[in-house]
XYZ file of C-alpha atoms in Angstrom:
50
model
C -0.397 0.201 0.188
C 1.647 3.252 -1.428
C 0.267 6.621 0.729
C 1.214 9.663 -1.103
C 1.264 12.649 0.970
C -0.086 16.473 -0.172
C 2.866 18.507 -0.931
C 2.415 21.705 0.914
C 2.692 25.102 -0.796
C 6.110 26.151 -0.213
C 7.449 22.612 -1.766
C 5.037 23.425 -4.532
C 6.079 26.808 -5.058
C 10.154 25.760 -4.890
C 9.456 23.061 -7.371
C 7.482 25.266 -9.564
C 10.079 28.112 -9.635
C 12.628 25.375 -10.645
C 11.326 25.022 -13.845
C 9.073 28.554 -14.543
C 11.348 31.099 -12.578
C 8.354 33.107 -11.361
C 9.674 36.276 -9.112
C 8.598 36.462 -5.509
C 5.567 38.715 -6.261
C 4.760 35.396 -8.433
C 5.278 32.933 -6.015
C 3.319 34.584 -3.039
C 0.238 34.918 -5.025
C 0.025 32.138 -6.790
C 1.234 29.485 -3.806
C 0.162 31.889 -0.850
C 3.502 31.877 1.212
C 4.733 34.706 2.962
C 6.402 37.445 0.904
C 10.256 35.830 3.325
C 9.515 32.292 1.910
C 8.876 33.624 -1.699
C 11.995 35.538 -1.529
C 14.305 32.817 0.206
C 12.891 31.078 -2.931
C 14.329 32.799 -5.463
C 17.265 33.809 -3.486
C 18.556 30.287 -3.623
C 17.657 29.610 -7.321
C 21.293 29.486 -8.774
C 19.552 31.064 -11.947
C 17.429 34.101 -10.203
C 19.998 34.599 -7.259
C 22.560 37.477 -9.753
């Protein structure tokens, strides 16, 4: 028996950002995470943190 664990909004935002590279404001609105969390995702991205 396998159980699918639902992903929380932060993880979904991080995974989506790794593909589409949205800005922090977009992540904040789309995934209902805090601006600090969204900015952290963008800062941690090697392509977006220049």
